[in-house]
Amino acid sequence: MDEDFDMPPPEEMNDEEMGFADEAPVLKAGEEKEIGKEGLKKKLVKEGEGWDTPENGDEVEVHYTGTLLDGTKFDSSRDKGTPFKFTLGQGQVIRGWDLGIKTMKKGENAIFTIPPELAYGESGSPPTIPPNATLQFDVELLSWVSVKDICKDGGIFKKMLAEGEKWENPKDLDEVLVKYEARLEDGTVVSKSDGAEFTVKDGYFCPALAKAVKTMKKGEKVLLTVKPQYGFGEKGKPASGDEGAVPPNATLQITLELVSWKTVSEVTDDKKVIKKILKDGEGYDHPNDGAVVKVKLIGKLQDGTVFVRKGHDDGEESFEFKTDEEQVVEGLDRAVMKMKKGEVALLTIAPEYAFGPSDSQQELAVVPSNSTVYYELELVSFEKEKESWDMSTQEKIEAAGKKKEEGNALFKAGKYARASKRYEKAAKYIEYDSSFGEEEKKQAKAQKITCNLNNAACQLKFKDYKQAEKLCTKVLELDSRNVKALYRRAQAYINLADLDLAEFDIKKALEIDPDNRDVKLVYKTLKEKVKEYNRKDAKFYSNMFAKMNKLESHDTTKATKEAEPMSIDSKA
């Protein structure tokens, strides 16, 4: 009852679908209010439990007593001793009921006053209900069973048999374990399993199972009514092995239980490092860059050969390393920062994030070139690198200086991506300096300028010219006469084809430092770019005018031909 459904397009929606007709009024016991704008009134007798209310398609169970306005009773489930069950919103009852009961909570008791337009209208229901009768129903909502149209096209209806745990649902990459039994409408069992495991995106048995599990919680049990388009369609399915035949255009009834699932996630955007959780960890915290982690690990090749094993033997301590320091392969480094304490995961790491294009001798075996490798990894514990909000002012300045020096060493080694991260972190340590003293502010300003300038140099190496321009602009906001910032921003502008802005920065830099060799060289590059663009523009306009002249010439010739008199055949 807490699923979200797509809202239909506005042009297809009526007041009821928009929520105006059936929006539950806020009532206290004894109060009466109108529901919607069609004359339906609700008086609350007893409040219900929680916040949930039933939705269209749900199977509801109620007790009721129906009377005319003069108090004459014409029907009562209470007198019969049996609750009344029906499917909400399917026209199985008068419209006043469909609109009113969906505003109720479990256990709620209310009296609905229903005008004839929402009851039996002009004809009434002889002999008990006269024409144009306004009716009153004393209704108690006992319970309901959630039934969802999960694909919004009537193809799969999901009826809740047992609620699941928590709130998470499996995603496409996850591996789920289910129990199911599929029957034809006549009750014939065509397939069943007490433990089927599959990846959600790959599906199992029929398309409906994958669609349904994505809406389920761990431990949830449901009954699916599956139309042919989500079953086996017009062709059906022949019998095979233990599975029976499914006739063409057959509707299936599938009892499905989501036993558990293993969460699978993409650690890198290019999907080349995949993490499958085998055992959930504790809490919500993860290691950060620079954290000291302790792990147990087993590394294997595709054929099962173990090339490394650490922390698993009796008396052997966990393997310790510092993240983002190239002490392990990059895929392992990145994955451990997505893990929680105590988590056990299976990592699949492509060669680009493992040992690359060369053979690599490891502890127990050689990893051949271009090998995809697999690690079973347990994060035993970790100690995060101290965050800026836990530092004193002096600690922040010292930490920024340390990160800057690390960045410089990495830059000199050609490791620009890791250098950029160091400069970025250094700048963040001292980003907010309102609590700093005057001397500390001077130190922080100098650090910010250096870190952002150096990071801009990294971005130019990556050819991320937009980011380089932003970083240089930050520097110039602190020091408008910084020649290096003007020089690097000009380089970014040239590559972004903002030549006027590049020229402005270069001229300003030369005003400040007329003999700067680097700025003069980039000015020369700019002038060559301008010439190149002018040549391209000249060629473009030349070609454009040539085409226009050709078209004009063609149109003139055509007009001349159209103006010529018709020739006469002399033999006619």
Coordinates of C-alpha atoms in Angstrom, one line a residue:
M1 CA 0.0 0.0 0.0
D2 CA 3.0 2.3 0.0
E3 CA 4.1 1.9 -3.6
D4 CA 4.4 5.0 -5.8
F5 CA 2.7 4.8 -9.2
D6 CA 3.2 6.9 -12.3
M7 CA 0.7 9.7 -12.7
P8 CA -1.2 9.5 -16.0
P9 CA -1.0 12.4 -18.4
P10 CA -3.2 15.4 -17.4
E11 CA -5.5 15.2 -20.4
E12 CA -6.4 11.6 -19.4
M13 CA -7.1 12.4 -15.7
N14 CA -10.4 13.1 -14.0
D15 CA -11.0 14.6 -10.6
E16 CA -11.0 11.2 -9.0
E17 CA -7.5 10.3 -10.4
M18 CA -6.1 13.7 -9.4
G19 CA -7.2 13.0 -5.9
F20 CA -9.8 15.7 -5.6
A21 CA -12.8 13.3 -5.4
D22 CA -11.3 10.8 -2.9
E23 CA -8.9 12.9 -0.8
A24 CA -9.4 11.9 2.8
P25 CA -10.7 14.8 4.9
V26 CA -9.0 15.4 8.2
L27 CA -11.7 14.5 10.8
K28 CA -12.0 14.1 14.5
A29 CA -14.5 11.7 16.0
G30 CA -18.0 13.2 15.7
E31 CA -17.1 15.6 12.8
E32 CA -18.7 15.4 9.4
K33 CA -17.3 16.8 6.1
E34 CA -18.0 16.5 2.4
I35 CA -15.7 14.3 0.3
G36 CA -15.1 15.8 -3.2
K37 CA -17.7 17.9 -5.0
E38 CA -20.5 15.4 -5.7
G39 CA -22.4 15.6 -2.4
L40 CA -20.8 12.6 -0.6
K41 CA -20.5 13.3 3.2
K42 CA -18.5 11.4 5.8
K43 CA -19.0 11.5 9.6
L44 CA -16.2 9.9 11.6
V45 CA -17.4 7.6 14.4
K46 CA -14.1 5.9 15.4
E47 CA -10.6 6.7 14.3
G48 CA -8.6 4.0 12.5
E49 CA -5.0 2.8 12.8
G50 CA -1.9 4.3 11.1
W51 CA -1.9 6.3 7.9
D52 CA -2.5 3.9 5.1
T53 CA -5.8 3.7 3.2
P54 CA -6.8 1.2 0.5
E55 CA -6.5 2.0 -3.2
N56 CA -8.4 1.0 -6.3
G57 CA -7.9 -2.7 -7.0
D58 CA -7.4 -3.6 -3.3
E59 CA -9.7 -6.3 -1.9
V60 CA -11.4 -4.8 1.1
E61 CA -13.5 -6.4 3.9
V62 CA -16.1 -4.3 5.7
H63 CA -19.1 -4.5 8.1
Y64 CA -21.9 -2.2 7.2
T65 CA -25.5 -1.2 8.0
G66 CA -27.5 0.7 5.3
T67 CA -30.5 2.9 6.2
L68 CA -32.7 5.5 4.5
L69 CA -32.7 9.0 5.9
D70 CA -35.8 8.2 8.0
G71 CA -33.9 5.5 9.7
T72 CA -35.4 2.5 7.9
K73 CA -32.8 -0.3 7.7
F74 CA -32.6 -2.0 4.3
D75 CA -29.4 -4.1 4.6
S76 CA -26.7 -5.1 7.1
S77 CA -23.7 -7.4 7.0
R78 CA -23.7 -7.3 10.8
D79 CA -27.2 -8.9 10.9
K80 CA -25.9 -11.6 8.6
G81 CA -22.9 -12.2 10.8
T82 CA -20.5 -12.2 7.8
P83 CA -18.3 -9.3 6.6
F84 CA -18.7 -8.1 3.1
K85 CA -15.8 -8.3 0.7
F86 CA -15.3 -6.6 -2.7
T87 CA -12.6 -5.1 -4.9
L88 CA -12.4 -1.3 -4.6
G89 CA -12.8 0.9 -7.6
Q90 CA -14.0 -1.8 -9.9
G91 CA -17.7 -0.9 -10.0
Q92 CA -18.7 -3.9 -7.9
V93 CA -20.6 -1.5 -5.4
I94 CA -22.3 1.8 -5.7
R95 CA -19.9 4.7 -6.6
G96 CA -20.4 6.4 -3.2
W97 CA -18.8 3.3 -1.6
D98 CA -15.8 3.3 -4.0
L99 CA -15.2 7.0 -3.3
G100 CA -15.8 6.9 0.5
I101 CA -14.1 3.7 1.6
K102 CA -10.8 4.6 0.0
T103 CA -10.6 7.5 2.5
M104 CA -10.7 5.1 5.5
K105 CA -8.0 3.6 7.6
K106 CA -7.9 0.1 9.0
G107 CA -10.3 -0.3 12.0
E108 CA -12.0 3.1 11.2
N109 CA -15.8 3.4 11.6
A110 CA -17.7 6.1 9.7
I111 CA -21.2 7.1 8.5
F112 CA -21.5 8.0 4.8
T113 CA -24.4 10.1 3.5
I114 CA -24.6 9.2 -0.2
P115 CA -26.8 11.2 -2.6
P116 CA -28.8 9.3 -5.2
E117 CA -26.4 10.3 -8.0
L118 CA -23.7 8.2 -6.2
A119 CA -26.1 5.4 -5.2
Y120 CA -29.1 4.0 -7.1
G121 CA -30.3 7.1 -8.9
E122 CA -33.7 7.7 -10.3
S123 CA -34.7 4.1 -10.5
G124 CA -33.8 3.1 -6.9
S125 CA -33.5 -0.6 -6.0
P126 CA -37.1 -1.9 -5.5
P127 CA -38.6 -2.9 -3.2
T128 CA -36.2 -1.7 -0.4
I129 CA -34.8 1.5 -1.9
P130 CA -37.1 4.1 -3.5
P131 CA -36.2 6.3 -6.5
N132 CA -33.9 9.3 -5.9
A133 CA -33.1 8.1 -2.3
T134 CA -30.3 9.5 -0.3
L135 CA -28.7 6.7 1.7
Q136 CA -26.7 6.4 4.9
F137 CA -24.2 3.6 5.5
D138 CA -22.5 2.9 8.8
V139 CA -19.2 1.3 7.6
E140 CA -16.3 -0.3 9.5
L141 CA -13.2 -1.1 7.5
L142 CA -12.0 -4.4 8.9
S143 CA -9.0 -5.0 6.6
W144 CA -7.8 -5.0 3.0
V145 CA -5.5 -7.0 0.8
S146 CA -3.3 -4.9 -1.5
V147 CA -3.7 -5.6 -5.2
K148 CA -1.5 -3.6 -7.5
D149 CA -1.4 -3.3 -11.3
I150 CA 2.4 -3.2 -11.3
C151 CA 2.9 -2.4 -15.0
K152 CA -0.1 0.0 -15.2
D153 CA -1.4 -1.8 -18.2
G154 CA -3.4 -4.6 -16.6
G155 CA -0.8 -7.1 -17.5
I156 CA 0.3 -8.1 -13.9
F157 CA -1.8 -7.8 -10.8
K158 CA 0.0 -8.4 -7.5
K159 CA -2.0 -9.4 -4.5
M160 CA -0.2 -9.2 -1.1
L161 CA -0.3 -12.5 0.8
A162 CA 2.5 -11.6 3.4
E163 CA 4.2 -8.3 4.1
G164 CA 8.0 -8.1 3.7
E165 CA 10.7 -6.5 5.8
K166 CA 12.1 -2.9 5.7
W167 CA 11.7 -0.8 2.6
E168 CA 14.3 -1.8 0.0
N169 CA 13.5 -3.4 -3.3
P170 CA 15.9 -5.4 -5.6
K171 CA 17.4 -3.5 -8.6
D172 CA 18.3 -4.8 -12.1
L173 CA 21.8 -5.9 -11.2
D174 CA 20.9 -7.7 -8.0
E175 CA 20.8 -11.5 -7.6
V176 CA 17.5 -12.6 -6.1
L177 CA 16.5 -15.9 -4.4
V178 CA 12.8 -16.8 -4.8
K179 CA 10.2 -19.5 -4.2
Y180 CA 7.4 -19.7 -6.7
E181 CA 4.6 -21.9 -8.0
A182 CA 2.9 -21.2 -11.4
R183 CA -0.5 -22.5 -12.3
L184 CA -2.9 -22.3 -15.2
E185 CA -6.4 -20.9 -14.4
D186 CA -7.7 -24.5 -14.1
G187 CA -5.2 -25.1 -11.3
T188 CA -2.7 -27.1 -13.2
V189 CA 0.8 -26.6 -11.9
V190 CA 3.2 -25.8 -14.8
S191 CA 6.4 -24.8 -12.9
K192 CA 7.6 -24.5 -9.3
S193 CA 10.8 -24.1 -7.3
D194 CA 11.7 -23.9 -3.7
G195 CA 14.9 -21.9 -4.5
A196 CA 15.4 -20.2 -7.8
E197 CA 18.3 -17.7 -8.1
F198 CA 18.6 -15.2 -10.9
T199 CA 19.8 -11.8 -11.8
V200 CA 16.8 -9.4 -12.0
K201 CA 17.6 -7.9 -15.4
D202 CA 18.1 -11.4 -16.9
G203 CA 14.7 -12.7 -15.5
Y204 CA 13.5 -16.2 -14.9
F205 CA 10.7 -18.5 -16.1
C206 CA 8.6 -15.7 -17.6
P207 CA 8.9 -11.9 -17.8
A208 CA 6.5 -11.3 -14.9
L209 CA 8.8 -12.7 -12.2
A210 CA 11.5 -10.0 -12.9
K211 CA 8.9 -7.3 -13.1
A212 CA 7.3 -8.4 -9.8
V213 CA 10.4 -8.8 -7.6
K214 CA 11.5 -5.2 -8.3
T215 CA 8.4 -4.1 -6.4
M216 CA 8.8 -6.6 -3.5
K217 CA 10.5 -6.5 -0.1
K218 CA 12.6 -9.2 1.5
G219 CA 10.3 -11.9 2.8
E220 CA 7.2 -10.6 0.9
K221 CA 4.8 -13.2 -0.5
V222 CA 2.4 -12.4 -3.3
L223 CA -0.1 -13.9 -5.8
L224 CA 0.4 -12.7 -9.3
T225 CA -2.3 -12.8 -12.0
V226 CA -0.2 -12.7 -15.2
K227 CA -1.7 -11.9 -18.6
P228 CA -0.2 -13.5 -21.7
Q229 CA 2.0 -10.5 -22.6
Y230 CA 4.0 -11.1 -19.4
G231 CA 3.7 -14.8 -19.6
F232 CA 4.3 -16.8 -22.8
G233 CA 2.1 -14.8 -25.2
E234 CA 0.4 -16.1 -28.3
K235 CA 2.7 -19.1 -28.7
G236 CA 2.6 -20.5 -25.2
K237 CA 5.3 -22.9 -24.1
P238 CA 5.8 -26.6 -24.7
A239 CA 6.4 -29.0 -21.8
S240 CA 10.1 -29.5 -20.9
G241 CA 11.7 -31.5 -18.1
D242 CA 9.7 -31.0 -14.9
E243 CA 7.8 -28.0 -16.4
G244 CA 4.3 -28.4 -17.9
A245 CA 3.1 -26.9 -21.1
V246 CA 1.5 -23.4 -21.1
P247 CA -1.2 -23.1 -23.8
P248 CA -1.2 -20.0 -26.2
N249 CA -2.7 -16.8 -24.7
A250 CA -2.8 -18.4 -21.2
T251 CA -3.3 -16.3 -18.0
L252 CA -1.1 -17.6 -15.2
Q253 CA -1.5 -17.5 -11.4
I254 CA 1.9 -17.4 -9.8
T255 CA 2.6 -17.5 -6.0
L256 CA 5.9 -15.8 -5.5
E257 CA 8.0 -15.3 -2.4
L258 CA 11.2 -13.1 -2.3
V259 CA 13.4 -15.0 0.1
S260 CA 16.5 -12.7 -0.1
W261 CA 18.8 -11.0 -2.5
K262 CA 22.4 -10.0 -3.0
T263 CA 22.9 -6.3 -3.8
V264 CA 25.1 -5.8 -6.9
S265 CA 26.4 -2.3 -7.7
E266 CA 28.7 -0.6 -10.2
V267 CA 31.7 0.9 -8.4
T268 CA 32.9 2.8 -11.4
D269 CA 30.8 4.7 -14.0
D270 CA 32.2 2.6 -16.8
K271 CA 30.8 -0.6 -15.2
K272 CA 34.3 -2.2 -15.0
V273 CA 34.3 -2.7 -11.3
I274 CA 31.3 -4.6 -9.9
K275 CA 30.6 -5.3 -6.2
K276 CA 28.2 -8.0 -5.1
I277 CA 27.4 -8.0 -1.3
L278 CA 27.6 -11.5 0.2
K279 CA 27.1 -10.3 3.8
D280 CA 25.7 -6.9 4.9
G281 CA 27.9 -4.6 7.0
E282 CA 27.1 -2.5 10.0
G283 CA 25.8 1.0 10.2
Y284 CA 26.1 3.6 7.4
D285 CA 29.7 4.7 7.5
H286 CA 32.3 4.0 4.8
P287 CA 36.1 4.5 4.6
N288 CA 37.2 7.8 2.9
D289 CA 40.2 8.8 0.9
G290 CA 43.3 8.3 3.2
A291 CA 41.5 5.9 5.6
V292 CA 43.5 3.0 7.1
V293 CA 41.6 -0.2 6.4
K294 CA 42.0 -3.8 7.6
V295 CA 40.6 -6.5 5.3
K296 CA 40.6 -10.2 4.6
L297 CA 40.9 -11.0 1.0
I298 CA 41.2 -13.9 -1.6
G299 CA 42.1 -12.9 -5.2
K300 CA 41.3 -15.3 -8.0
L301 CA 41.6 -15.6 -11.8
Q302 CA 38.7 -16.6 -14.0
D303 CA 39.7 -20.2 -13.9
G304 CA 39.7 -20.2 -10.0
T305 CA 43.5 -19.9 -9.6
V306 CA 44.2 -18.1 -6.3
F307 CA 46.9 -15.5 -6.8
V308 CA 46.7 -13.8 -3.3
R309 CA 45.3 -14.7 0.1
K310 CA 45.6 -12.5 3.1
G311 CA 44.1 -12.5 6.7
H312 CA 42.5 -16.0 6.4
D313 CA 45.0 -18.3 7.9
D314 CA 45.1 -19.1 11.6
G315 CA 46.9 -16.4 13.6
E316 CA 47.4 -14.3 10.5
E317 CA 46.5 -10.6 11.0
S318 CA 44.2 -8.8 8.6
F319 CA 45.8 -7.1 5.6
E320 CA 46.2 -3.3 6.3
F321 CA 46.5 -0.6 3.7
K322 CA 45.8 3.1 3.2
T323 CA 43.2 4.1 0.6
D324 CA 44.0 6.2 -2.4
E325 CA 47.8 5.5 -2.0
E326 CA 48.2 2.9 -4.8
Q327 CA 49.0 0.2 -2.2
V328 CA 46.5 -2.1 -3.9
V329 CA 45.0 -2.3 -7.4
E330 CA 42.7 0.7 -8.2
G331 CA 39.5 -1.4 -8.4
L332 CA 40.0 -2.9 -5.0
D333 CA 40.9 0.6 -3.6
R334 CA 37.7 2.1 -5.0
A335 CA 35.5 -0.8 -3.9
V336 CA 36.6 -0.8 -0.3
M337 CA 35.5 2.8 0.0
K338 CA 31.9 1.7 -0.9
M339 CA 31.8 -0.9 1.9
K340 CA 30.7 -0.9 5.5
K341 CA 32.4 -2.4 8.5
G342 CA 31.9 -6.2 8.5
E343 CA 30.6 -6.3 5.0
V344 CA 31.7 -9.2 2.8
A345 CA 31.6 -8.6 -1.0
L346 CA 32.6 -10.3 -4.2
L347 CA 34.4 -7.9 -6.6
T348 CA 34.8 -8.4 -10.4
I349 CA 37.5 -6.1 -11.6
A350 CA 38.4 -5.5 -15.3
P351 CA 42.1 -5.3 -16.3
E352 CA 42.0 -1.5 -16.6
Y353 CA 41.4 -1.4 -12.8
A354 CA 43.5 -4.5 -11.9
F355 CA 47.0 -5.4 -13.3
G356 CA 46.6 -4.0 -16.8
P357 CA 48.3 -5.2 -20.1
S358 CA 51.3 -6.9 -18.5
D359 CA 51.9 -10.1 -16.6
S360 CA 52.1 -9.5 -12.8
Q361 CA 53.8 -11.8 -10.3
Q362 CA 51.7 -12.0 -7.2
E363 CA 52.1 -13.8 -3.9
L364 CA 50.7 -17.2 -5.1
A365 CA 50.6 -17.0 -8.9
V366 CA 51.2 -14.9 -11.9
V367 CA 48.3 -12.8 -13.1
P368 CA 48.4 -12.9 -17.0
S369 CA 48.1 -9.7 -19.0
N370 CA 44.7 -8.3 -19.5
S371 CA 43.1 -10.5 -16.9
T372 CA 39.7 -9.8 -15.2
V373 CA 40.2 -10.7 -11.5
Y374 CA 37.9 -11.6 -8.7
Y375 CA 38.3 -10.7 -5.0
E376 CA 36.3 -12.0 -2.0
L377 CA 36.8 -9.1 0.3
E378 CA 35.8 -8.6 4.0
L379 CA 36.2 -5.2 5.5
V380 CA 37.2 -6.0 9.1
S381 CA 37.6 -2.4 10.3
F382 CA 38.7 1.0 9.2
E383 CA 39.9 4.3 10.6
K384 CA 38.8 7.3 8.6
E385 CA 41.2 10.1 7.8
K386 CA 40.2 13.1 10.0
E387 CA 37.6 15.3 8.3
S388 CA 37.9 19.1 8.3
W389 CA 34.9 19.6 10.7
D390 CA 36.8 17.6 13.4
M391 CA 39.9 19.8 13.1
S392 CA 41.1 23.0 14.8
T393 CA 42.0 26.0 12.6
Q394 CA 45.7 25.2 12.8
E395 CA 45.1 21.5 12.0
K396 CA 43.1 22.6 8.9
I397 CA 46.0 24.8 7.6
E398 CA 48.6 22.0 8.3
A399 CA 46.4 19.4 6.6
A400 CA 45.9 21.6 3.6
G401 CA 49.7 22.1 3.3
K402 CA 50.3 18.4 3.6
K403 CA 47.7 17.5 0.9
K404 CA 49.2 20.2 -1.3
E405 CA 52.7 18.7 -1.0
E406 CA 51.3 15.2 -1.8
G407 CA 49.6 16.7 -4.8
N408 CA 52.8 18.3 -6.0
A409 CA 54.6 15.0 -5.8
L410 CA 51.9 13.2 -7.7
F411 CA 51.8 15.9 -10.4
K412 CA 55.6 15.6 -10.9
A413 CA 55.1 11.9 -11.3
G414 CA 52.4 12.5 -14.0
K415 CA 49.6 11.2 -11.8
Y416 CA 47.3 14.1 -12.5
A417 CA 44.0 12.5 -11.4
R418 CA 45.3 11.7 -8.0
A419 CA 47.1 15.0 -7.7
S420 CA 43.8 16.8 -8.6
K421 CA 42.1 15.0 -5.7
R422 CA 44.8 16.1 -3.3
Y423 CA 44.5 19.7 -4.3
E424 CA 40.8 19.6 -4.1
K425 CA 40.8 18.2 -0.6
A426 CA 43.5 20.7 0.5
A427 CA 41.3 23.6 -0.7
K428 CA 38.2 22.1 1.1
Y429 CA 40.1 22.0 4.4
I430 CA 40.4 25.8 4.4
E431 CA 37.4 26.8 2.3
Y432 CA 35.5 28.4 5.2
D433 CA 37.8 30.7 7.1
S434 CA 35.4 33.0 8.9
S435 CA 36.6 31.7 12.3
F436 CA 40.3 32.1 11.3
G437 CA 42.5 34.8 12.8
E438 CA 44.1 37.5 10.5
E439 CA 47.4 35.6 10.2
E440 CA 45.6 32.3 9.6
K441 CA 43.4 33.9 6.9
K442 CA 46.6 35.1 5.1
Q443 CA 48.0 31.5 5.2
A444 CA 44.7 30.0 4.1
K445 CA 44.4 32.5 1.2
A446 CA 47.9 31.6 0.0
Q447 CA 47.1 27.9 0.2
K448 CA 43.8 28.3 -1.7
I449 CA 45.5 30.2 -4.5
T450 CA 48.3 27.6 -4.9
C451 CA 45.9 24.6 -4.7
N452 CA 43.4 26.0 -7.1
L453 CA 46.1 27.0 -9.6
N454 CA 47.7 23.6 -9.4
N455 CA 44.4 21.9 -9.8
A456 CA 43.7 24.0 -12.8
A457 CA 46.9 22.7 -14.3
C458 CA 45.6 19.2 -13.7
Q459 CA 42.3 20.0 -15.5
L460 CA 44.2 21.4 -18.5
K461 CA 46.0 18.0 -18.6
F462 CA 42.6 16.2 -18.6
K463 CA 41.3 18.7 -21.2
D464 CA 38.5 19.6 -18.8
Y465 CA 38.7 23.3 -19.9
K466 CA 35.5 24.4 -18.2
Q467 CA 36.7 23.2 -14.8
A468 CA 40.1 24.8 -15.4
E469 CA 38.4 28.1 -16.2
K470 CA 36.3 27.9 -13.0
L471 CA 39.4 27.2 -10.8
C472 CA 41.3 30.1 -12.3
T473 CA 38.4 32.4 -11.7
K474 CA 38.3 31.4 -8.0
V475 CA 42.0 32.4 -7.8
L476 CA 41.4 35.7 -9.6
E477 CA 38.5 36.5 -7.1
L478 CA 41.2 36.3 -4.4
D479 CA 44.0 37.9 -6.4
S480 CA 42.9 39.8 -9.5
R481 CA 46.6 40.3 -10.7
N482 CA 47.7 36.7 -10.5
V483 CA 49.5 36.2 -13.8
K484 CA 49.5 32.3 -13.6
A485 CA 45.7 32.3 -13.2
L486 CA 45.3 34.7 -16.2
Y487 CA 47.7 32.6 -18.2
R488 CA 45.9 29.3 -17.5
R489 CA 42.5 30.7 -17.9
A490 CA 43.5 32.1 -21.3
Q491 CA 44.7 28.5 -22.2
A492 CA 41.2 27.2 -21.2
Y493 CA 39.4 30.0 -23.1
I494 CA 41.5 29.2 -26.3
N495 CA 40.5 25.6 -26.2
L496 CA 36.8 26.6 -25.5
A497 CA 37.0 28.9 -28.6
D498 CA 36.3 32.0 -26.4
L499 CA 39.1 33.9 -28.2
D500 CA 38.0 37.4 -27.2
L501 CA 38.1 36.4 -23.5
A502 CA 41.5 34.7 -24.0
E503 CA 42.9 37.9 -25.5
F504 CA 41.6 40.0 -22.6
D505 CA 43.3 37.7 -20.0
I506 CA 46.6 37.7 -22.0
K507 CA 46.7 41.4 -22.4
K508 CA 46.0 41.9 -18.7
A509 CA 48.8 39.4 -17.8
L510 CA 51.3 41.2 -20.1
E511 CA 50.4 44.5 -18.5
I512 CA 51.4 43.1 -15.1
D513 CA 54.4 41.1 -16.4
P514 CA 55.4 42.3 -19.9
D515 CA 58.4 39.9 -20.1
N516 CA 56.6 36.7 -19.2
R517 CA 57.8 34.1 -21.7
D518 CA 54.9 31.7 -21.2
V519 CA 52.3 34.3 -21.7
K520 CA 54.0 35.6 -24.8
L521 CA 54.0 32.0 -26.2
V522 CA 50.3 31.5 -25.5
Y523 CA 49.6 34.9 -27.1
K524 CA 51.3 33.6 -30.2
T525 CA 49.1 30.5 -30.1
L526 CA 46.1 32.7 -29.8
K527 CA 47.0 34.7 -32.9
E528 CA 47.5 31.5 -34.9
K529 CA 44.1 30.4 -33.7
V530 CA 42.5 33.7 -34.8
K531 CA 44.1 33.3 -38.3
E532 CA 42.9 29.7 -38.5
Y533 CA 39.4 30.7 -37.6
N534 CA 39.5 33.6 -40.1
R535 CA 40.6 31.3 -42.9
K536 CA 37.8 28.9 -42.0
D537 CA 35.3 31.7 -42.0
A538 CA 36.5 33.0 -45.3
K539 CA 36.3 29.5 -46.8
F540 CA 32.8 29.0 -45.4
Y541 CA 31.4 32.3 -46.7
S542 CA 33.2 31.8 -50.0
N543 CA 31.5 28.3 -50.4
M544 CA 28.2 29.7 -49.2
F545 CA 28.3 32.6 -51.7
A546 CA 29.3 30.2 -54.5
K547 CA 26.4 28.0 -53.7
M548 CA 24.0 31.0 -53.7
N549 CA 25.4 32.2 -57.1
K550 CA 24.9 28.7 -58.5
L551 CA 21.3 28.5 -57.2
E552 CA 20.6 32.0 -58.6
S553 CA 22.1 30.9 -62.0
H554 CA 20.0 27.7 -61.9
D555 CA 16.8 29.7 -61.1
T556 CA 17.4 32.2 -63.9
T557 CA 18.0 29.4 -66.5
K558 CA 14.8 27.6 -65.3
A559 CA 12.8 30.9 -65.5
T560 CA 14.1 31.5 -69.1
K561 CA 13.0 28.0 -70.1
E562 CA 9.6 28.4 -68.5
A563 CA 9.2 31.7 -70.5
E564 CA 9.9 30.2 -73.9
P565 CA 6.9 29.7 -76.3
M566 CA 5.7 26.1 -77.0
S567 CA 7.3 24.8 -80.2
I568 CA 4.9 23.5 -82.9
D569 CA 5.4 20.3 -84.8
S570 CA 5.4 21.2 -88.5
K571 CA 4.3 17.7 -89.4
A572 CA 1.1 18.0 -87.5

